[in-house]
Structure formats: C-alpha cells, structure tokens
Short mmCIF file of C-alpha atoms and ligand atoms in Angstrom, two decimals:
data_model
loop_
_atom_site.label_atom_id
_atom_site.label_comp_id
_atom_site.label_asym_id
_atom_site.label_seq_id
_atom_site.Cartn_x
_atom_site.Cartn_y
_atom_site.Cartn_z
CA MET A 1 2.87 -3.80 11.53
CA LEU A 2 3.47 -7.19 9.79
CA VAL A 3 5.12 -7.40 6.68
CA TYR A 4 4.67 -10.53 4.19
CA ILE A 5 8.00 -12.56 3.41
CA ASP A 6 7.50 -15.76 2.05
CA GLY A 7 4.30 -17.13 3.48
CA GLU A 8 5.58 -15.88 6.53
CA TYR A 9 4.07 -12.92 9.05
CA LEU A 10 6.76 -10.57 10.12
CA PRO A 11 6.85 -7.47 12.61
CA LYS A 12 8.45 -4.76 10.79
CA GLU A 13 12.10 -5.01 12.32
CA GLU A 14 12.45 -8.34 11.23
CA ALA A 15 11.54 -8.17 8.27
CA LYS A 16 14.35 -8.37 6.75
CA ILE A 17 15.92 -10.09 3.00
CA SER A 18 19.54 -11.22 2.64
CA VAL A 19 22.14 -8.50 0.60
CA PHE A 20 22.66 -11.77 -1.36
CA ASP A 21 19.13 -11.05 -3.02
CA HIS A 22 19.18 -10.24 -6.47
CA GLY A 23 16.95 -7.83 -6.10
CA LEU A 24 18.90 -5.90 -4.38
CA LEU A 25 21.86 -5.97 -5.46
CA TYR A 26 20.65 -5.30 -9.47
CA GLY A 27 17.27 -4.88 -9.02
CA ASP A 28 16.54 -7.84 -10.67
CA GLY A 29 12.60 -8.11 -9.92
CA VAL A 30 9.33 -6.57 -9.70
CA PHE A 31 6.63 -5.23 -8.13
CA GLU A 32 3.52 -3.11 -8.06
CA GLY A 33 2.01 -0.64 -5.83
CA ILE A 34 -2.11 -1.01 -5.07
CA ARG A 35 -4.84 0.92 -3.45
CA SER A 36 -7.64 0.16 -1.07
CA TYR A 37 -10.90 2.69 -0.19
CA LYS A 38 -12.98 1.44 2.51
CA GLY A 39 -12.21 -2.72 3.11
CA ARG A 40 -12.21 -2.45 -1.08
CA VAL A 41 -8.61 -3.27 -3.03
CA PHE A 42 -9.21 -1.20 -6.50
CA LYS A 43 -7.80 -3.33 -9.28
CA LEU A 44 -6.47 -5.81 -6.64
CA ASP A 45 -6.49 -8.14 -10.93
CA GLU A 46 -5.90 -6.13 -12.50
CA HIS A 47 -2.48 -4.98 -10.94
CA LEU A 48 -1.66 -8.68 -10.16
CA GLN A 49 -2.37 -9.41 -14.56
CA ARG A 50 0.72 -7.12 -14.43
CA LEU A 51 2.74 -7.96 -11.80
CA TYR A 52 2.83 -11.44 -14.15
CA ASP A 53 3.49 -9.76 -17.07
CA SER A 54 6.11 -8.08 -15.78
CA ALA A 55 7.79 -10.78 -13.92
CA LYS A 56 7.21 -13.68 -17.34
CA ALA A 57 8.54 -9.93 -19.36
CA ILE A 58 11.74 -10.49 -17.31
CA MET A 59 11.35 -14.35 -17.29
CA LEU A 60 11.10 -14.88 -13.32
CA LYS A 61 8.21 -17.39 -12.47
CA ILE A 62 6.32 -16.02 -9.54
CA PRO A 63 5.85 -19.43 -7.11
CA ILE A 64 3.04 -19.05 -5.75
CA PRO A 65 -0.49 -19.02 -8.77
CA ILE A 66 -1.88 -15.97 -9.06
CA GLU A 67 -5.07 -16.81 -6.39
CA ASP A 68 -2.62 -17.31 -3.31
CA MET A 69 -0.40 -14.29 -4.27
CA GLU A 70 -4.61 -11.80 -4.74
CA GLU A 71 -4.65 -13.94 -1.28
CA ALA A 72 -1.50 -13.05 0.12
CA VAL A 73 -1.97 -9.38 -0.42
CA LEU A 74 -5.78 -9.66 1.43
CA GLU A 75 -4.78 -12.19 4.42
CA THR A 76 -1.38 -9.35 5.02
CA LEU A 77 -4.48 -6.39 4.64
CA ARG A 78 -6.56 -8.70 7.19
CA ARG A 79 -3.45 -9.17 9.06
CA ASN A 80 -3.10 -5.06 9.53
CA GLN A 81 -6.49 -4.57 10.00
CA LEU A 82 -6.31 -2.15 7.46
CA HIS A 83 -9.00 -0.25 5.03
CA ASP A 84 -7.37 2.52 3.36
CA ALA A 85 -4.25 1.44 2.68
CA TYR A 86 -1.70 1.61 0.32
CA ILE A 87 -0.16 -1.81 -0.81
CA ARG A 88 3.67 -2.90 -1.94
CA LEU A 89 4.16 -5.77 -3.41
CA VAL A 90 7.60 -6.80 -4.74
CA ILE A 91 8.84 -10.25 -6.42
CA THR A 92 12.95 -10.28 -6.39
CA ARG A 93 14.76 -13.22 -8.65
CA GLY A 94 15.48 -14.58 -5.05
CA VAL A 95 18.79 -15.22 -3.29
CA GLY A 96 22.18 -15.95 -5.26
CA ASP A 97 26.00 -15.37 -5.36
CA LEU A 98 27.59 -12.25 -7.26
CA GLY A 99 26.98 -13.01 -9.64
CA LEU A 100 24.46 -11.66 -12.52
CA ASP A 101 23.17 -15.24 -14.10
CA PRO A 102 19.57 -15.48 -12.80
CA ASP A 103 20.07 -19.19 -12.41
CA LYS A 104 22.04 -18.93 -9.44
CA CYS A 105 18.77 -17.69 -7.95
CA PRO A 106 16.68 -20.85 -7.56
CA VAL A 107 13.73 -19.43 -5.22
CA PRO A 108 11.98 -15.34 -5.49
CA THR A 109 11.86 -13.41 -2.83
CA ILE A 110 7.67 -12.29 -2.59
CA VAL A 111 7.29 -9.15 -0.27
CA ILE A 112 4.13 -7.12 0.72
CA ILE A 113 4.15 -4.74 2.70
CA THR A 114 0.97 -2.39 4.05
CA ASP A 115 0.87 0.77 5.35
CA LYS A 116 -2.07 3.16 5.99
CA ILE A 117 -2.19 5.81 2.23
CA THR A 118 -0.46 9.05 2.76
CA LEU A 119 -2.52 11.33 0.47
CA TYR A 120 -0.86 14.31 -1.09
CA PRO A 121 -2.06 17.15 0.28
CA PRO A 122 -5.81 18.78 -0.91
CA ASN A 123 -4.51 21.71 -2.57
CA PHE A 124 -2.48 20.02 -5.15
CA TYR A 125 -5.77 18.75 -6.03
CA ASP A 126 -7.86 22.19 -5.92
CA ASP A 127 -4.70 24.03 -7.33
CA GLY A 128 -3.47 22.27 -9.67
CA LEU A 129 0.22 20.83 -10.14
CA GLU A 130 3.77 22.74 -12.29
CA ILE A 131 5.49 20.33 -13.43
CA VAL A 132 9.07 20.50 -15.97
CA THR A 133 10.24 18.36 -18.72
CA VAL A 134 14.23 16.45 -17.29
CA SER A 135 16.82 15.71 -19.03
CA VAL A 136 16.48 12.47 -18.26
CA ARG A 137 14.56 9.97 -20.98
CA ARG A 138 12.03 7.66 -20.64
CA ASN A 139 13.74 3.92 -20.88
CA TYR A 140 14.40 3.35 -25.13
CA THR A 141 11.66 0.51 -24.73
CA GLU A 142 14.58 -1.79 -25.73
CA ALA A 143 16.61 -1.95 -23.23
CA VAL A 144 14.26 -2.14 -20.00
CA SER A 145 10.89 -1.45 -21.33
CA PRO A 146 8.86 0.49 -19.97
CA ARG A 147 5.60 -1.69 -20.16
CA ILE A 148 7.88 -3.90 -16.74
CA LYS A 149 7.21 -2.89 -13.67
CA SER A 150 10.90 -3.01 -12.51
CA LEU A 151 12.68 -2.37 -9.31
CA ASN A 152 14.59 -0.48 -11.96
CA TYR A 153 13.75 2.77 -11.54
CA LEU A 154 17.02 4.88 -11.53
CA ASN A 155 15.83 6.35 -14.28
CA ASN A 156 12.66 7.96 -13.52
CA ILE A 157 14.32 8.80 -9.17
CA LEU A 158 16.76 10.81 -11.95
CA ALA A 159 14.77 12.24 -13.17
CA LYS A 160 12.97 13.11 -9.93
CA ILE A 161 15.77 14.20 -8.95
CA GLU A 162 16.02 16.69 -11.77
CA GLY A 163 12.30 17.59 -10.15
CA LYS A 164 13.38 18.25 -7.19
CA GLN A 165 16.34 20.46 -8.15
CA ALA A 166 13.95 22.83 -9.98
CA GLY A 167 11.15 22.76 -6.90
CA VAL A 168 8.27 21.13 -9.15
CA GLU A 169 6.52 17.89 -7.17
CA GLU A 170 6.23 16.09 -10.57
CA VAL A 171 8.19 15.78 -14.10
CA LEU A 172 8.22 14.57 -17.49
CA MET A 173 9.95 12.47 -19.29
CA LEU A 174 10.27 12.56 -23.35
CA ASN A 175 11.46 9.57 -25.05
CA ALA A 176 14.50 9.11 -27.01
CA GLU A 177 12.76 10.44 -30.04
CA GLY A 178 11.48 13.31 -28.43
CA TYR A 179 7.86 12.64 -28.16
CA VAL A 180 5.60 12.91 -24.49
CA VAL A 181 5.76 9.87 -23.13
CA GLU A 182 4.29 10.13 -19.12
CA CYS A 183 6.06 11.03 -15.57
CA SER A 184 8.74 9.97 -13.17
CA GLY A 185 5.47 7.77 -11.49
CA ASP A 186 2.06 9.56 -13.66
CA ASN A 187 0.65 8.74 -16.77
CA ILE A 188 0.23 11.41 -19.06
CA PHE A 189 -2.96 13.20 -20.46
CA PHE A 190 -4.57 16.87 -22.40
CA VAL A 191 -7.75 17.27 -22.85
CA LYS A 192 -8.25 19.82 -26.37
CA ASP A 193 -11.47 20.94 -28.12
CA ASN A 194 -13.40 17.62 -26.29
CA VAL A 195 -11.04 14.62 -26.56
CA ILE A 196 -9.07 13.97 -23.98
CA VAL A 197 -5.47 12.66 -25.02
CA THR A 198 -2.47 9.83 -23.77
CA PRO A 199 0.28 8.72 -25.20
CA PRO A 200 -0.42 4.52 -26.44
CA THR A 201 1.40 1.87 -24.43
CA HIS A 202 3.57 0.80 -27.88
CA LEU A 203 5.56 5.03 -27.66
CA GLY A 204 7.80 3.88 -23.71
CA ILE A 205 5.17 4.04 -21.48
CA LEU A 206 3.91 1.43 -18.18
CA GLU A 207 0.33 1.04 -18.80
CA GLY A 208 -0.96 2.31 -15.83
CA VAL A 209 -3.94 1.00 -13.67
CA THR A 210 -5.31 3.87 -13.46
CA ARG A 211 -4.82 5.24 -16.73
CA ASN A 212 -7.14 2.37 -18.23
CA THR A 213 -9.56 2.59 -15.38
CA VAL A 214 -9.45 6.45 -16.56
CA ILE A 215 -9.72 6.07 -20.30
CA ASP A 216 -13.14 3.81 -19.95
CA LEU A 217 -14.82 6.28 -17.24
CA ALA A 218 -13.74 9.56 -20.07
CA ARG A 219 -15.63 6.59 -22.88
CA GLU A 220 -18.21 5.68 -20.52
CA LEU A 221 -19.71 9.57 -19.56
CA GLY A 222 -19.51 10.13 -23.40
CA ILE A 223 -15.59 11.54 -24.23
CA THR A 224 -13.66 10.87 -27.16
CA VAL A 225 -10.08 9.86 -25.83
CA GLU A 226 -7.58 8.77 -27.95
CA GLU A 227 -4.33 7.03 -27.93
CA LYS A 228 -1.69 9.04 -30.32
CA VAL A 229 1.97 10.09 -30.78
CA PHE A 230 2.34 14.13 -29.32
CA THR A 231 5.16 16.16 -28.51
CA ARG A 232 4.91 19.13 -25.41
CA HIS A 233 3.83 21.71 -27.99
CA ASP A 234 0.76 19.25 -27.27
CA LEU A 235 0.83 20.22 -23.95
CA TYR A 236 2.45 23.45 -24.31
CA THR A 237 -1.45 24.52 -26.56
CA ALA A 238 -3.88 21.90 -24.20
CA GLU A 239 -6.92 23.76 -22.57
CA GLU A 240 -6.56 21.38 -19.57
CA CYS A 241 -3.64 18.51 -18.87
CA PHE A 242 -3.69 16.05 -15.76
CA LEU A 243 -1.97 13.10 -14.84
CA THR A 244 -2.50 9.64 -13.55
CA GLY A 245 -1.35 6.91 -10.94
CA THR A 246 -2.51 5.21 -8.31
CA ALA A 247 -1.16 7.23 -5.27
CA ALA A 248 -1.30 10.49 -7.17
CA GLU A 249 -5.81 8.89 -8.76
CA VAL A 250 -6.62 11.82 -10.59
CA ILE A 251 -4.60 14.97 -10.84
CA PRO A 252 -4.74 18.60 -12.50
CA VAL A 253 -1.16 20.13 -14.45
CA VAL A 254 -1.33 23.90 -14.38
CA LYS A 255 1.90 25.03 -15.74
CA ILE A 256 4.48 22.75 -18.06
CA ASP A 257 7.60 24.91 -18.58
CA GLN A 258 6.46 28.47 -17.71
CA ARG A 259 4.03 28.00 -19.90
CA ILE A 260 0.53 28.44 -18.14
CA VAL A 261 -2.85 25.04 -19.23
CA GLY A 262 -5.61 26.24 -20.05
CA ASN A 263 -6.51 29.29 -17.73
CA GLY A 264 -4.57 27.98 -15.26
CA SER A 265 -6.49 26.15 -12.62
CA PRO A 266 -7.70 22.93 -13.42
CA GLY A 267 -9.77 22.24 -15.94
CA THR A 268 -13.74 21.16 -16.29
CA VAL A 269 -13.09 17.58 -17.94
CA THR A 270 -10.69 16.92 -15.11
CA GLN A 271 -12.65 17.88 -12.59
CA LYS A 272 -15.33 15.45 -13.66
CA LEU A 273 -13.05 12.48 -14.09
CA ILE A 274 -11.74 12.94 -10.19
CA GLU A 275 -15.10 12.74 -9.06
CA GLU A 276 -15.84 9.42 -11.13
CA PHE A 277 -12.79 8.58 -9.89
CA HIS A 278 -13.89 9.18 -6.08
CA HIS A 279 -16.90 7.51 -7.30
CA VAL A 280 -15.75 3.85 -8.35
CA THR A 281 -13.23 3.96 -6.16
CA ASP A 282 -16.42 4.44 -3.70
CA VAL A 283 -17.84 1.08 -4.44
CA LEU A 284 -15.39 -1.49 -6.46
CA GLY A 285 -13.23 -3.28 -5.24
CA THR A 286 -12.00 -6.80 -3.99
CA PRO A 287 -13.16 -6.76 0.26
CA ILE A 288 -10.36 -6.87 2.13
CA TYR A 289 -13.51 -8.23 5.27
CA PRO A 290 -16.08 -10.95 4.73
C1 PXG B 1 6.71 5.91 -14.46
C2 PXG B 1 4.71 5.30 -14.12
N1 PXG B 1 3.99 5.10 -14.98
C3 PXG B 1 2.93 5.50 -14.06
C4 PXG B 1 2.99 4.74 -13.42
C5 PXG B 1 0.95 5.36 -12.76
O1 PXG B 1 0.81 3.58 -13.09
P1 PXG B 1 -0.30 2.83 -11.86
O2 PXG B 1 -2.03 4.10 -12.30
O3 PXG B 1 -0.55 1.69 -12.24
O4 PXG B 1 -0.31 3.05 -10.60
C6 PXG B 1 3.11 4.86 -12.45
C7 PXG B 1 3.28 4.23 -11.42
N2 PXG B 1 3.54 5.02 -9.86
C8 PXG B 1 4.40 4.38 -8.66
C9 PXG B 1 5.52 3.99 -8.57
C10 PXG B 1 5.48 3.82 -7.92
C11 PXG B 1 5.57 4.62 -6.50
C12 PXG B 1 4.66 5.09 -6.43
C13 PXG B 1 3.91 6.14 -5.00
O5 PXG B 1 4.02 7.22 -5.69
O6 PXG B 1 4.70 5.11 -4.90
C14 PXG B 1 3.89 4.77 -8.00
C15 PXG B 1 4.95 4.97 -12.96
O7 PXG B 1 5.88 4.49 -11.96
#
C-alpha cells in the first residue's frame, strides 16, 4: 500500500510525519473521508470543496490548488490499484515548534491514505441500528464549529466511548440548547407523515455530503424534505429514522433511547432511499482510470 505524503508516494511502513507536526501536537488540521465505487470516486468535488472550506475556516492555506489535490487523490488510488476504496485525506498545519502559533508552521502537511473499504455488517441495514443519546453535547457553534471537518474529533470520540459503554454502534448528540443535531459520525433524519426532516446546518452539524445527496434524491422522488429544529420527542414519535455518512451510506435506526421507532423495522422511505443511493453510487463519480 502506497501513501501520499507531500508529493511523494511512500510504502505504508515508511509513511511517517514529524512529531513536531501540529496535526499531531494539537489536532491542528482538517480531513475528509471519501469513498470510491467500481472505479469512480463518489462526490469527489463536493468533498474537496468542503476540505478547502474547512481549511479556510481555520486560516490554513492548502499549498496546492484543488485540481492538483483531485489528481493526487486519483493517482494514489491508481498506484494502489483500487476501485472500491476508502480515502482519508488529511491536511495539517505542518511542522512547527512546541508553541501553538500556527505562523511557526510554514508548510502544511498533505497526507492521502487509500485502503480497501470495510463495510458495516449487512444486518445493520436489514435490522436497523439502536442508538442512545449521550451526555456529550456537539461542539458549540462558536467554539470549534461542527461545520469544520477538523482533526479535533475528541468531542465525537467521547460520544463514541459513551455509546460503546451502552453497547450501541452509534450515538445521538444534542447541541447546547438540547436540540437534536447529529451522531458521532453521521447525520440524522426522521420521517413523519411522508415528510423527511433533518436539522439545518446552522444548528451545529457537519454538512454531510451523503446528507445533501439524500436530500436531493428524496426531492427527486417527490418527497418533501424539511430542514428544521427538532427535539428527541420528534424522534421518539417518528415513523422512521435513518442516518447518513460516507462510510455508513444510509442506515436505518429502529430504536432510540429504548423507544421503538415505528414498527421496529427499517421504514419503507428509508429502504427506498438506500436503493436510490446504491443506484447513484453505481453510476456517478469521478473515474479513477482513463
Ligand atoms: C460528525 C459527522 N457528521 C456527519 C458525517 C457524515 O458526513 P459525510 O456524509 O460527508 O461523510 C460525518 C463524517 N463521518 C465520518 C467521519 C470520520 C470517520 C468516518 C468513518 O466512518 O470512517 C465517518 C461526521 O464526522
């Protein structure tokens, strides 16, 4: 497996960065998780645009233009002869001294890791997930904004730890005001009276690429989608609930805080969206190989 680091393709065992890299020392950086399906990278433009937006939000100037980043992602996949892959793209502030000052890091570090995709077990999709609400609130929007896909994932990891302690695969996070925002690594939707509802981006969520894809797919199917503020009561009384994320794709939720959602099985709207999502990942995307 070859890893791209700052313009070089290195064998996995040699793929190392400095201990003075501020990505390691302070989580000072941004990243993307992207997937390719059958030789096409799904929503590569949208992921790269979010990467550059996240970098801009933390005043980090990525040293190569977005077009060159796209080519570096595709070339890393080619050199690893991958068609169905998970791509982790990491940009750190770079090597500096032990102080916080980002100005002491003259050159950002660019890392591109590609690997075979490991899928969630099929029963997660057939039977649906159980989730619980955790005590850890999603970042306050005026702290490290959840809109930034930063290397600061401790907020999400602490939530994940609570979930593992509760024996569930994913967890629900509220914002400081107690409204539903998202999960530790996925966006959340519910369905009621044939309307799909999801939190608005300004509430403090990562604007998921999968979230936006599913909103477009639903609307193309003629289903109303509303982005609005809601509480856990709306989830408890929903007919369906599902999560979206690059790794999970679209995954049903059938139990929330010990409340059974709908009839306890994946809903029909959810199942239709899973089918539609699989169709678009089959036919859309940036080709890896000419
Ligand atoms: C907090 C959060 N919310 C939503 C999403 C979904 O966004 P996309 O639809 O663009 O993927 C994420 C991203 N999800 C994410 C982040 C880090 C790792 C992994 C993994 O499963 O390996 C997943 C996320 O971290």
